[in-house]
Amino acid sequence: MKFNVGNEVNKWLSRGLDRHVRLAVTGLSRAGKTAFITSLVNQLLHTSTNPNLPLFPPVRDGCIIGAKRVSQPDMCMARFGYDEGMTRLMSSPPTWPEPTSDVSQIRLAIKYYPQHGALKYVQSDATLYLDIIDYPGEWLLDLPMLAQTFEEWSAQQFQSMSERRRGLAGEWLNAAAQLDLNSTADENQLAQISQLYTDFLHQCKQDAGLHWVQPGRFVLPGELAGAPVLQFFPVDPQQLAAADEASSDSMLALLKQRFEYYKSHVIKPFYKQHFVKFDRQIILVDCLQPLNQGPESFNDMRQAFNYLVDSFRYGRNTLLKRLFSPSIDKVLFAATKADHVTPEQHLNLISLMQQMVHEAYQQASFEGITMDCMSLASISATSPGFVSHKGEQMPALRGTNLQGDACTLFPGEVPKRLPDANFWQQQGFDFQPFRPAVYPSDEPLPHIRMDKALQFLLGDKF
Ligand SMILES: Nc1nc2c(ncn2[C@@H]2O[C@H](COP(=O)(O)OP(=O)(O)OP(=O)(O)O)[C@@H](O)[C@H]2O)c(=O)[nH]1
Ligand SMILES: [Mg+2]
């Protein structure tokens, strides 16, 4: 039963019950955060005219009236480049939104007829404000540094130096080995060695497809490019042990000062500003690209991912909680870019992802946080179908490769479990990147399970 209590009262009531959700979209670099946010905004903007969200009941059942972009709360932050992203997707040939190089924000107002709580008895609409920020994935990996001393951070960096990394680090390691940590601080020498360290981090990412790269601002400095706070590097624990602690104007003292300054003036403010007050979190993982790049890249991605979820641990006495006390009640783990594999592989993709996140999952469940795991494609670039092979119908994908050629292919099987050494020897993966398809400008972007993700993240708020 609805009560007609008059327009003014309705308005007053509904305003009082307007709601806010702050959604943290988390993921390593290239996991698909910007594509996810772009699609989410696009899907919600289309709810009034042309919805394509059958698994999102508030839209399916007509409870959502419509959505629009409104002024964001933080006027010092850049606007999320939704229009720029859409322009790229709609251009000819279509291209993906650009990699993110700084923080930006978007606020959507979603008008709806309330289905829950007191408002459902009132003939009025209410508004749900949804705040999302986008930022470079690299910056997320800095959070664990907050709990480390310079010595601990250095030890960790050197312990995890694989053969491959050591091969890339030659110039930096040689230069750092010549450094006299007890000598009087020389800013120029530190700047030169820091540059070699930064080059090494870039090579880890670009040449070796590795994910775990710290500090994040070294590879994506934003407005800090060239600043002394980005001029330090880890020191070999043996060299550290031999160094004298006493002098406060030594090379070592300056390295430590910069490390601490980076923690307090770069990492902390980033988290404080953006991750304190989020309610819901989606953690996006691209399992496919690292499978393509081989065991080292895959294992490195897993390690980076573990550090990432470790720093988001949801318990009461965790780093994030102690420092920022976010109040999160739902977390969704999503394997992205599911349109790169044929539909019958989606279950394997989820199962692989479940294995990866298993520990974080257990921990969050223990804390009473509602969790789920799914696979999705924010912006589908392929269409599934079948091809005949030796008289049999085989699943296949149709899309356009990055060179612009139409192709039909079976990209391969996704392993159900974390691949072991045998598995890597027997099997190679070839998950091709695709160019975005040509999308009609008046229709929402095609997707896989964005509606299911929206239902998990927002469904109970309407
Ligand atoms: N086919 C397909 N490709 C996708 C999808 N989402 C992302 N991609 C691909 O993955 C790339 C990276 O996606 P982004 O959304 O830019 O990733 P990000 O997490 O924002 O990356 P950073 O900004 O570097 O942190 C895109 O350029 C696309 O090539 C998807 O749903 N389908
Ligand atoms: Mg991005």
Short mmCIF file of C-alpha atoms and ligand atoms in Angstrom, two decimals:
data_model
loop_
_atom_site.label_atom_id
_atom_site.label_comp_id
_atom_site.label_asym_id
_atom_site.label_seq_id
_atom_site.Cartn_x
_atom_site.Cartn_y
_atom_site.Cartn_z
CA MET A 1 0.00 0.00 0.00
CA LYS A 2 1.25 3.51 -0.86
CA PHE A 3 0.33 6.64 1.09
CA ASN A 4 -0.33 9.82 -0.72
CA VAL A 5 0.94 12.33 1.80
CA GLY A 6 1.24 15.27 -0.54
CA ASN A 7 4.04 16.40 -2.76
CA GLU A 8 5.99 18.52 -0.32
CA VAL A 9 6.01 15.84 2.36
CA ASN A 10 7.00 13.23 -0.18
CA LYS A 11 9.88 15.36 -1.38
CA TRP A 12 11.02 16.03 2.16
CA LEU A 13 10.82 12.35 3.07
CA SER A 14 12.64 11.18 0.01
CA ARG A 15 15.37 13.77 0.38
CA GLY A 16 15.91 12.58 3.92
CA LEU A 17 16.37 9.06 2.66
CA ASP A 18 18.68 9.81 -0.26
CA ARG A 19 21.52 7.40 -0.12
CA HIS A 20 25.18 7.29 -0.90
CA VAL A 21 27.36 4.46 -2.07
CA ARG A 22 31.09 4.83 -2.47
CA LEU A 23 32.35 2.08 -4.69
CA ALA A 24 36.05 1.23 -4.67
CA VAL A 25 37.10 -0.20 -8.01
CA THR A 26 40.38 -1.97 -7.28
CA GLY A 27 42.76 -3.90 -9.48
CA LEU A 28 46.33 -4.06 -10.71
CA SER A 29 47.28 -1.99 -13.72
CA ARG A 30 45.54 -3.08 -16.95
CA ALA A 31 43.04 -5.18 -14.97
CA GLY A 32 40.18 -3.29 -16.62
CA LYS A 33 39.18 -0.62 -14.05
CA THR A 34 38.64 2.23 -16.50
CA ALA A 35 36.71 -0.01 -18.89
CA PHE A 36 34.58 -1.23 -15.99
CA ILE A 37 33.76 2.28 -14.76
CA THR A 38 33.04 3.46 -18.30
CA SER A 39 30.66 0.56 -18.89
CA LEU A 40 28.99 0.91 -15.49
CA VAL A 41 28.29 4.60 -16.15
CA ASN A 42 27.14 3.83 -19.67
CA GLN A 43 24.77 1.07 -18.53
CA LEU A 44 23.24 3.24 -15.81
CA LEU A 45 22.82 6.26 -18.11
CA HIS A 46 20.81 4.02 -20.47
CA THR A 47 18.44 2.70 -17.82
CA SER A 48 15.63 5.07 -18.77
CA THR A 49 15.80 4.62 -22.55
CA ASN A 50 17.37 1.40 -23.57
CA PRO A 51 18.32 -0.85 -20.67
CA ASN A 52 20.33 -4.00 -21.26
CA LEU A 53 20.52 -5.27 -17.69
CA PRO A 54 18.18 -8.27 -17.32
CA LEU A 55 20.03 -9.59 -14.25
CA PHE A 56 19.73 -6.28 -12.38
CA PRO A 57 16.18 -6.39 -10.94
CA PRO A 58 15.92 -2.68 -10.00
CA VAL A 59 16.19 -1.89 -13.72
CA ARG A 60 14.40 -4.97 -15.00
CA ASP A 61 11.41 -4.32 -12.72
CA GLY A 62 11.22 -0.62 -13.50
CA CYS A 63 12.26 0.58 -10.06
CA ILE A 64 15.08 2.74 -11.43
CA ILE A 65 13.72 5.83 -13.16
CA GLY A 66 16.95 7.03 -14.67
CA ALA A 67 20.50 8.15 -13.96
CA LYS A 68 22.60 11.16 -14.74
CA ARG A 69 26.02 12.47 -14.06
CA VAL A 70 26.11 15.22 -11.41
CA SER A 71 28.81 17.47 -9.95
CA GLN A 72 31.35 15.49 -8.08
CA PRO A 73 32.01 16.22 -4.39
CA ASP A 74 35.73 16.95 -4.66
CA MET A 75 36.30 19.99 -6.83
CA CYS A 76 40.07 19.65 -6.72
CA MET A 77 40.00 16.34 -8.49
CA ALA A 78 39.81 15.75 -12.25
CA ARG A 79 36.50 14.54 -13.69
CA PHE A 80 36.54 10.93 -14.79
CA GLY A 81 37.04 10.94 -18.58
CA TYR A 82 33.77 9.17 -19.43
CA ASP A 83 33.14 11.27 -22.54
CA GLU A 84 36.72 10.88 -23.70
CA GLY A 85 36.51 7.11 -23.23
CA MET A 86 33.22 6.92 -25.13
CA THR A 87 34.63 9.07 -27.93
CA ARG A 88 37.50 6.63 -28.34
CA LEU A 89 35.13 3.65 -28.30
CA MET A 90 32.86 5.28 -30.89
CA SER A 91 35.61 6.52 -33.18
CA SER A 92 36.55 4.85 -36.39
CA PRO A 93 38.41 2.61 -35.86
CA PRO A 94 37.31 2.24 -32.24
CA THR A 95 40.03 2.26 -29.58
CA TRP A 96 40.10 1.45 -25.87
CA PRO A 97 40.12 4.21 -23.25
CA GLU A 98 43.66 5.35 -22.44
CA PRO A 99 45.64 3.92 -19.51
CA THR A 100 45.04 6.03 -16.41
CA SER A 101 47.78 8.38 -15.30
CA ASP A 102 46.12 10.25 -12.42
CA VAL A 103 43.16 10.20 -10.07
CA SER A 104 39.73 11.21 -11.31
CA GLN A 105 36.23 11.01 -9.94
CA ILE A 106 32.67 10.58 -11.07
CA ARG A 107 29.33 10.94 -9.26
CA LEU A 108 26.11 9.53 -10.63
CA ALA A 109 22.65 10.34 -9.33
CA ILE A 110 20.30 7.38 -9.78
CA LYS A 111 16.62 8.17 -9.30
CA TYR A 112 14.43 5.28 -8.19
CA TYR A 113 11.16 4.25 -6.60
CA PRO A 114 12.15 2.79 -3.25
CA GLN A 115 11.48 -0.91 -2.73
CA HIS A 116 12.74 -1.21 0.83
CA GLY A 117 12.35 0.62 4.15
CA ALA A 118 9.91 3.36 5.06
CA LEU A 119 10.01 5.04 1.68
CA LYS A 120 8.36 2.15 -0.10
CA TYR A 121 5.04 3.25 1.45
CA VAL A 122 5.41 6.74 0.08
CA GLN A 123 4.55 7.79 -3.46
CA SER A 124 7.80 9.44 -4.21
CA ASP A 125 11.17 8.82 -5.69
CA ALA A 126 14.52 8.91 -3.98
CA THR A 127 18.07 9.33 -5.22
CA LEU A 128 21.07 7.10 -4.81
CA TYR A 129 24.38 8.90 -5.28
CA LEU A 130 27.16 6.69 -6.51
CA ASP A 131 30.75 7.92 -6.18
CA ILE A 132 33.58 6.20 -7.98
CA ILE A 133 37.19 7.15 -8.46
CA ASP A 134 39.60 5.96 -11.10
CA TYR A 135 43.37 5.93 -10.59
CA PRO A 136 46.43 4.10 -11.94
CA GLY A 137 46.58 0.50 -10.71
CA GLU A 138 50.29 0.89 -9.99
CA TRP A 139 49.61 3.20 -7.06
CA LEU A 140 47.66 0.55 -5.16
CA LEU A 141 50.70 -1.62 -4.63
CA ASP A 142 52.26 0.98 -2.37
CA LEU A 143 49.95 0.35 0.56
CA PRO A 144 52.05 -2.46 2.13
CA MET A 145 55.02 -0.06 2.29
CA LEU A 146 53.22 1.89 5.01
CA ALA A 147 53.85 -0.94 7.44
CA GLN A 148 57.54 -1.31 6.55
CA THR A 149 60.76 0.35 7.61
CA PHE A 150 63.33 1.19 4.95
CA GLU A 151 65.34 -1.86 6.03
CA GLU A 152 62.31 -4.16 5.81
CA TRP A 153 61.30 -2.81 2.43
CA SER A 154 64.86 -3.20 1.10
CA ALA A 155 65.08 -6.76 2.40
CA GLN A 156 61.78 -7.67 0.75
CA GLN A 157 62.79 -6.16 -2.58
CA PHE A 158 66.08 -8.05 -2.62
CA GLN A 159 64.58 -11.33 -1.43
CA SER A 160 62.03 -11.32 -4.21
CA MET A 161 64.59 -10.54 -6.91
CA SER A 162 64.11 -13.38 -9.41
CA GLU A 163 66.68 -14.30 -12.10
CA ARG A 164 64.65 -12.35 -14.60
CA ARG A 165 64.55 -9.25 -12.46
CA ARG A 166 68.23 -9.48 -11.65
CA GLY A 167 68.93 -9.64 -15.39
CA LEU A 168 67.06 -6.38 -15.91
CA ALA A 169 68.47 -4.71 -12.81
CA GLY A 170 72.16 -4.96 -13.82
CA GLU A 171 72.90 -1.25 -14.30
CA TRP A 172 71.08 -0.15 -11.19
CA LEU A 173 72.65 -2.89 -9.03
CA ASN A 174 76.16 -2.02 -10.27
CA ALA A 175 75.70 1.67 -9.60
CA ALA A 176 74.13 1.04 -6.18
CA ALA A 177 76.97 -1.32 -5.20
CA GLN A 178 79.47 1.56 -5.71
CA LEU A 179 77.53 3.85 -3.41
CA ASP A 180 79.16 4.69 -0.10
CA LEU A 181 76.20 4.84 2.25
CA ASN A 182 78.25 6.61 4.95
CA SER A 183 79.50 9.41 2.73
CA THR A 184 77.92 12.85 2.84
CA ALA A 185 74.63 12.91 0.94
CA ASP A 186 75.03 13.80 -2.72
CA GLU A 187 71.67 14.56 -4.31
CA ASN A 188 72.99 14.22 -7.84
CA GLN A 189 74.38 10.76 -7.27
CA LEU A 190 71.11 9.65 -5.64
CA ALA A 191 69.15 11.11 -8.56
CA GLN A 192 71.27 9.14 -11.06
CA ILE A 193 70.94 5.83 -9.25
CA SER A 194 67.22 6.43 -8.69
CA GLN A 195 66.83 6.96 -12.42
CA LEU A 196 68.48 3.57 -13.07
CA TYR A 197 66.14 2.01 -10.52
CA THR A 198 63.14 3.66 -12.20
CA ASP A 199 64.31 2.40 -15.62
CA PHE A 200 64.54 -1.08 -14.14
CA LEU A 201 60.95 -0.86 -12.85
CA HIS A 202 59.74 0.26 -16.27
CA GLN A 203 61.52 -2.68 -17.88
CA CYS A 204 59.95 -5.10 -15.39
CA LYS A 205 56.54 -3.87 -16.48
CA GLN A 206 57.01 -3.37 -20.16
CA ASP A 207 59.60 -5.93 -21.23
CA ALA A 208 58.87 -8.72 -18.78
CA GLY A 209 55.12 -8.25 -18.17
CA LEU A 210 55.69 -8.22 -14.40
CA HIS A 211 53.19 -6.59 -12.08
CA TRP A 212 54.85 -6.23 -8.74
CA VAL A 213 56.61 -2.93 -9.06
CA GLN A 214 57.23 -0.63 -6.10
CA PRO A 215 57.01 2.29 -5.50
CA GLY A 216 54.09 2.85 -7.84
CA ARG A 217 54.74 6.55 -8.43
CA PHE A 218 58.14 5.80 -9.87
CA VAL A 219 56.53 4.35 -12.99
CA LEU A 220 53.56 6.74 -13.02
CA PRO A 221 54.68 9.88 -11.21
CA GLY A 222 51.78 12.19 -12.11
CA GLU A 223 52.64 15.68 -10.90
CA LEU A 224 55.60 14.35 -8.88
CA ALA A 225 57.83 13.71 -11.92
CA GLY A 226 61.40 14.75 -11.11
CA ALA A 227 60.65 15.52 -7.44
CA PRO A 228 63.25 14.37 -4.85
CA VAL A 229 60.57 12.31 -3.07
CA LEU A 230 60.82 9.92 -6.01
CA GLN A 231 64.60 9.65 -5.70
CA PHE A 232 65.37 6.72 -3.48
CA PHE A 233 65.77 2.97 -3.96
CA PRO A 234 66.11 -0.19 -1.88
CA VAL A 235 69.58 -1.07 -0.62
CA ASP A 236 71.12 -4.54 -0.53
CA PRO A 237 70.71 -5.81 3.06
CA GLN A 238 74.43 -6.74 3.24
CA GLN A 239 75.40 -3.20 2.30
CA LEU A 240 72.91 -1.90 4.84
CA ALA A 241 74.30 -4.10 7.61
CA ALA A 242 77.80 -2.74 6.96
CA ALA A 243 76.71 0.91 6.95
CA ASP A 244 77.14 3.28 9.84
CA GLU A 245 73.87 4.57 11.33
CA ALA A 246 75.33 7.55 13.15
CA SER A 247 75.60 10.35 10.63
CA SER A 248 72.41 12.26 9.92
CA ASP A 249 73.69 13.83 6.70
CA SER A 250 74.82 10.61 5.05
CA MET A 251 73.55 9.03 1.83
CA LEU A 252 71.78 6.37 3.87
CA ALA A 253 70.07 8.96 6.08
CA LEU A 254 68.77 10.81 3.02
CA LEU A 255 67.50 7.59 1.42
CA LYS A 256 65.62 6.75 4.60
CA GLN A 257 64.21 10.27 4.92
CA ARG A 258 62.86 10.13 1.40
CA PHE A 259 61.38 6.70 1.94
CA GLU A 260 59.57 7.95 5.05
CA TYR A 261 58.50 11.13 3.28
CA TYR A 262 57.10 9.08 0.39
CA LYS A 263 55.08 7.04 2.87
CA SER A 264 53.67 9.99 4.76
CA HIS A 265 53.23 12.50 1.91
CA VAL A 266 52.38 10.32 -1.06
CA ILE A 267 50.98 6.95 -0.01
CA LYS A 268 49.04 7.98 3.09
CA PRO A 269 47.20 10.95 1.56
CA PHE A 270 46.23 8.86 -1.47
CA TYR A 271 44.56 6.25 0.72
CA LYS A 272 43.20 8.76 3.17
CA GLN A 273 41.55 10.75 0.43
CA HIS A 274 40.18 7.89 -1.59
CA PHE A 275 39.84 4.72 0.43
CA VAL A 276 38.58 5.77 3.82
CA LYS A 277 34.91 5.91 3.19
CA PHE A 278 34.06 3.27 0.72
CA ASP A 279 31.16 0.91 1.33
CA ARG A 280 31.47 -1.54 -1.49
CA GLN A 281 34.47 -2.89 -3.31
CA ILE A 282 35.02 -4.67 -6.59
CA ILE A 283 38.41 -6.28 -7.13
CA LEU A 284 39.11 -6.80 -10.82
CA VAL A 285 41.60 -9.40 -12.00
CA ASP A 286 42.81 -10.07 -15.52
CA CYS A 287 43.90 -13.72 -15.34
CA LEU A 288 44.26 -14.13 -19.09
CA GLN A 289 47.06 -11.78 -20.11
CA PRO A 290 49.50 -13.18 -17.50
CA LEU A 291 48.63 -16.72 -18.68
CA ASN A 292 49.69 -15.63 -22.16
CA GLN A 293 52.96 -14.24 -20.87
CA GLY A 294 54.07 -17.42 -19.12
CA PRO A 295 54.72 -18.74 -15.62
CA GLU A 296 56.91 -15.92 -14.35
CA SER A 297 54.44 -13.22 -15.33
CA PHE A 298 51.52 -15.25 -14.00
CA ASN A 299 53.19 -15.96 -10.66
CA ASP A 300 54.33 -12.38 -10.35
CA MET A 301 50.76 -11.21 -10.96
CA ARG A 302 49.57 -13.60 -8.25
CA GLN A 303 52.16 -12.26 -5.86
CA ALA A 304 51.23 -8.65 -6.64
CA PHE A 305 47.59 -9.56 -6.25
CA ASN A 306 48.23 -11.20 -2.88
CA TYR A 307 50.04 -8.09 -1.66
CA LEU A 308 47.13 -6.04 -2.89
CA VAL A 309 44.39 -8.03 -1.15
CA ASP A 310 46.61 -8.45 1.87
CA SER A 311 46.74 -4.72 2.29
CA PHE A 312 42.96 -4.57 1.97
CA ARG A 313 42.52 -7.23 4.64
CA TYR A 314 39.19 -6.62 6.22
CA GLY A 315 39.84 -7.69 9.80
CA ARG A 316 39.52 -5.39 12.77
CA ASN A 317 43.19 -4.93 13.47
CA THR A 318 44.59 -4.65 9.97
CA LEU A 319 46.73 -1.97 8.46
CA LEU A 320 43.93 -0.41 6.48
CA LYS A 321 41.51 -0.52 9.39
CA ARG A 322 44.01 0.93 11.84
CA LEU A 323 44.93 3.75 9.54
CA PHE A 324 41.73 4.58 7.77
CA SER A 325 38.83 2.49 9.18
CA PRO A 326 36.80 1.97 6.03
CA SER A 327 33.38 0.43 6.56
CA ILE A 328 33.03 -2.07 3.81
CA ASP A 329 30.27 -4.68 3.80
CA LYS A 330 30.43 -6.27 0.35
CA VAL A 331 33.32 -7.33 -1.85
CA LEU A 332 33.08 -8.70 -5.36
CA PHE A 333 36.00 -10.47 -7.03
CA ALA A 334 35.63 -10.31 -10.79
CA ALA A 335 37.70 -11.97 -13.51
CA THR A 336 37.61 -9.39 -16.28
CA LYS A 337 37.68 -9.57 -20.09
CA ALA A 338 35.58 -12.75 -20.19
CA ASP A 339 34.79 -11.98 -23.83
CA HIS A 340 38.35 -13.17 -24.62
CA VAL A 341 37.29 -16.76 -24.03
CA THR A 342 34.43 -18.89 -25.32
CA PRO A 343 31.39 -19.12 -23.02
CA GLU A 344 31.97 -22.73 -21.89
CA GLN A 345 35.33 -21.55 -20.42
CA HIS A 346 33.74 -19.01 -18.11
CA LEU A 347 33.31 -21.53 -15.30
CA ASN A 348 37.01 -22.39 -15.48
CA LEU A 349 37.83 -18.70 -15.37
CA ILE A 350 35.82 -18.29 -12.19
CA SER A 351 37.32 -21.41 -10.67
CA LEU A 352 40.87 -20.19 -11.44
CA MET A 353 40.07 -16.86 -9.90
CA GLN A 354 38.54 -18.52 -6.83
CA GLN A 355 41.79 -20.37 -6.28
CA MET A 356 43.70 -17.15 -6.52
CA VAL A 357 41.58 -15.26 -4.02
CA HIS A 358 40.85 -18.18 -1.74
CA GLU A 359 42.69 -16.82 1.33
CA ALA A 360 41.32 -13.30 1.09
CA TYR A 361 37.89 -14.81 0.61
CA GLN A 362 38.10 -16.90 3.76
CA GLN A 363 39.30 -13.98 5.76
CA ALA A 364 36.64 -11.59 4.58
CA SER A 365 33.91 -14.17 5.15
CA PHE A 366 35.13 -14.54 8.71
CA GLU A 367 34.71 -10.81 9.19
CA GLY A 368 31.09 -11.06 8.07
CA ILE A 369 31.66 -9.34 4.74
CA THR A 370 29.45 -10.58 1.91
CA MET A 371 31.57 -11.82 -0.97
CA ASP A 372 31.11 -13.21 -4.42
CA CYS A 373 33.24 -14.24 -7.37
CA MET A 374 32.24 -13.91 -11.01
CA SER A 375 33.59 -13.41 -14.48
CA LEU A 376 32.51 -10.46 -16.59
CA ALA A 377 33.32 -8.39 -19.63
CA SER A 378 32.76 -4.69 -19.10
CA ILE A 379 32.76 -3.98 -22.82
CA SER A 380 32.36 -7.02 -24.98
CA ALA A 381 34.49 -6.92 -28.12
CA THR A 382 33.62 -10.38 -29.46
CA SER A 383 30.61 -12.49 -30.22
CA PRO A 384 30.53 -16.19 -29.42
CA GLY A 385 29.61 -18.82 -32.01
CA PHE A 386 30.68 -22.15 -33.44
CA VAL A 387 32.92 -23.31 -36.26
CA SER A 388 32.99 -26.72 -37.96
CA HIS A 389 36.19 -28.61 -37.43
CA LYS A 390 36.55 -32.15 -38.87
CA GLY A 391 32.79 -32.44 -38.96
CA GLU A 392 32.35 -31.27 -35.36
CA GLN A 393 30.94 -28.02 -34.09
CA MET A 394 33.58 -26.23 -32.01
CA PRO A 395 33.04 -23.11 -29.89
CA ALA A 396 34.71 -20.01 -31.29
CA LEU A 397 34.85 -16.23 -30.92
CA ARG A 398 34.39 -13.67 -33.63
CA GLY A 399 36.07 -10.29 -33.29
CA THR A 400 38.55 -7.86 -34.79
CA ASN A 401 42.21 -8.09 -33.84
CA LEU A 402 44.31 -5.04 -33.01
CA GLN A 403 45.52 -4.83 -36.62
CA GLY A 404 41.91 -4.43 -37.75
CA ASP A 405 41.45 -7.90 -39.30
CA ALA A 406 38.24 -9.80 -38.66
CA CYS A 407 39.02 -13.15 -37.06
CA THR A 408 37.23 -16.24 -35.82
CA LEU A 409 39.20 -18.31 -33.36
CA PHE A 410 39.20 -20.66 -30.41
CA PRO A 411 41.56 -18.98 -27.96
CA GLY A 412 42.14 -22.08 -25.84
CA GLU A 413 41.14 -23.57 -22.55
CA VAL A 414 41.38 -21.67 -19.32
CA PRO A 415 42.96 -23.85 -16.61
CA LYS A 416 40.55 -24.65 -13.84
CA ARG A 417 43.26 -24.57 -11.22
CA LEU A 418 46.45 -22.58 -10.73
CA PRO A 419 48.78 -23.99 -13.38
CA ASP A 420 51.78 -25.99 -12.13
CA ALA A 421 55.12 -26.58 -13.89
CA ASN A 422 53.80 -29.58 -15.87
CA PHE A 423 50.86 -27.63 -17.05
CA TRP A 424 53.05 -24.84 -18.40
CA GLN A 425 55.20 -27.35 -20.29
CA GLN A 426 52.23 -28.98 -21.96
CA GLN A 427 50.14 -25.99 -22.77
CA GLY A 428 50.51 -22.55 -24.20
CA PHE A 429 47.84 -19.90 -24.15
CA ASP A 430 46.92 -17.52 -26.84
CA PHE A 431 44.25 -15.17 -25.59
CA GLN A 432 44.23 -12.56 -28.30
CA PRO A 433 43.58 -8.92 -27.52
CA PHE A 434 40.68 -7.52 -29.52
CA ARG A 435 39.88 -4.11 -30.83
CA PRO A 436 36.57 -2.80 -29.47
CA ALA A 437 33.68 -3.66 -31.79
CA VAL A 438 31.68 -1.00 -33.63
CA TYR A 439 28.94 0.03 -31.19
CA PRO A 440 25.74 1.93 -32.08
CA SER A 441 25.91 5.26 -30.26
CA ASP A 442 22.31 5.12 -28.99
CA GLU A 443 22.61 1.71 -27.37
CA PRO A 444 24.33 0.66 -24.18
CA LEU A 445 27.72 -1.02 -24.57
CA PRO A 446 27.47 -4.81 -24.90
CA HIS A 447 28.77 -6.59 -21.83
CA ILE A 448 28.86 -9.92 -20.05
CA ARG A 449 27.35 -9.97 -16.56
CA MET A 450 27.73 -6.28 -15.76
CA ASP A 451 24.12 -6.55 -14.60
CA LYS A 452 24.98 -9.36 -12.21
CA ALA A 453 27.85 -7.28 -10.82
CA LEU A 454 25.56 -4.26 -10.41
CA GLN A 455 23.01 -6.39 -8.60
CA PHE A 456 25.62 -7.65 -6.16
CA LEU A 457 27.13 -4.22 -5.57
CA LEU A 458 24.04 -2.01 -5.51
CA GLY A 459 20.89 -4.15 -5.72
CA ASP A 460 20.03 -3.94 -1.99
CA LYS A 461 20.26 -0.13 -1.99
CA PHE A 462 17.07 0.45 -3.96
N1 LIG B 1 37.89 -7.41 -24.86
C1 LIG B 1 37.92 -6.70 -23.75
N2 LIG B 1 39.03 -6.04 -23.42
C2 LIG B 1 39.02 -5.31 -22.27
C3 LIG B 1 37.90 -5.22 -21.43
N3 LIG B 1 38.21 -4.43 -20.38
C4 LIG B 1 39.48 -4.04 -20.58
N4 LIG B 1 39.98 -4.56 -21.73
C5 LIG B 1 41.35 -4.45 -22.27
O1 LIG B 1 42.23 -4.22 -21.19
C6 LIG B 1 42.93 -2.98 -21.36
C7 LIG B 1 43.11 -2.32 -20.03
O2 LIG B 1 41.85 -1.90 -19.53
P1 LIG B 1 41.72 -0.60 -18.61
O3 LIG B 1 40.30 -0.50 -18.24
O4 LIG B 1 42.37 0.57 -19.22
O5 LIG B 1 42.59 -1.10 -17.36
P2 LIG B 1 42.92 -0.29 -16.01
O6 LIG B 1 42.75 -1.26 -14.89
O7 LIG B 1 42.14 0.95 -15.95
O8 LIG B 1 44.47 -0.01 -16.21
P3 LIG B 1 45.35 1.21 -15.58
O9 LIG B 1 44.64 2.47 -15.90
O10 LIG B 1 46.65 1.05 -16.30
O11 LIG B 1 45.47 0.94 -14.10
C8 LIG B 1 42.05 -2.19 -22.34
O12 LIG B 1 42.80 -1.25 -23.04
C9 LIG B 1 41.50 -3.29 -23.22
O13 LIG B 1 42.47 -3.65 -24.19
C10 LIG B 1 36.72 -5.96 -21.79
O14 LIG B 1 35.68 -5.97 -21.11
N5 LIG B 1 36.80 -6.67 -22.96
MG MG B 2 42.67 2.88 -15.94
#
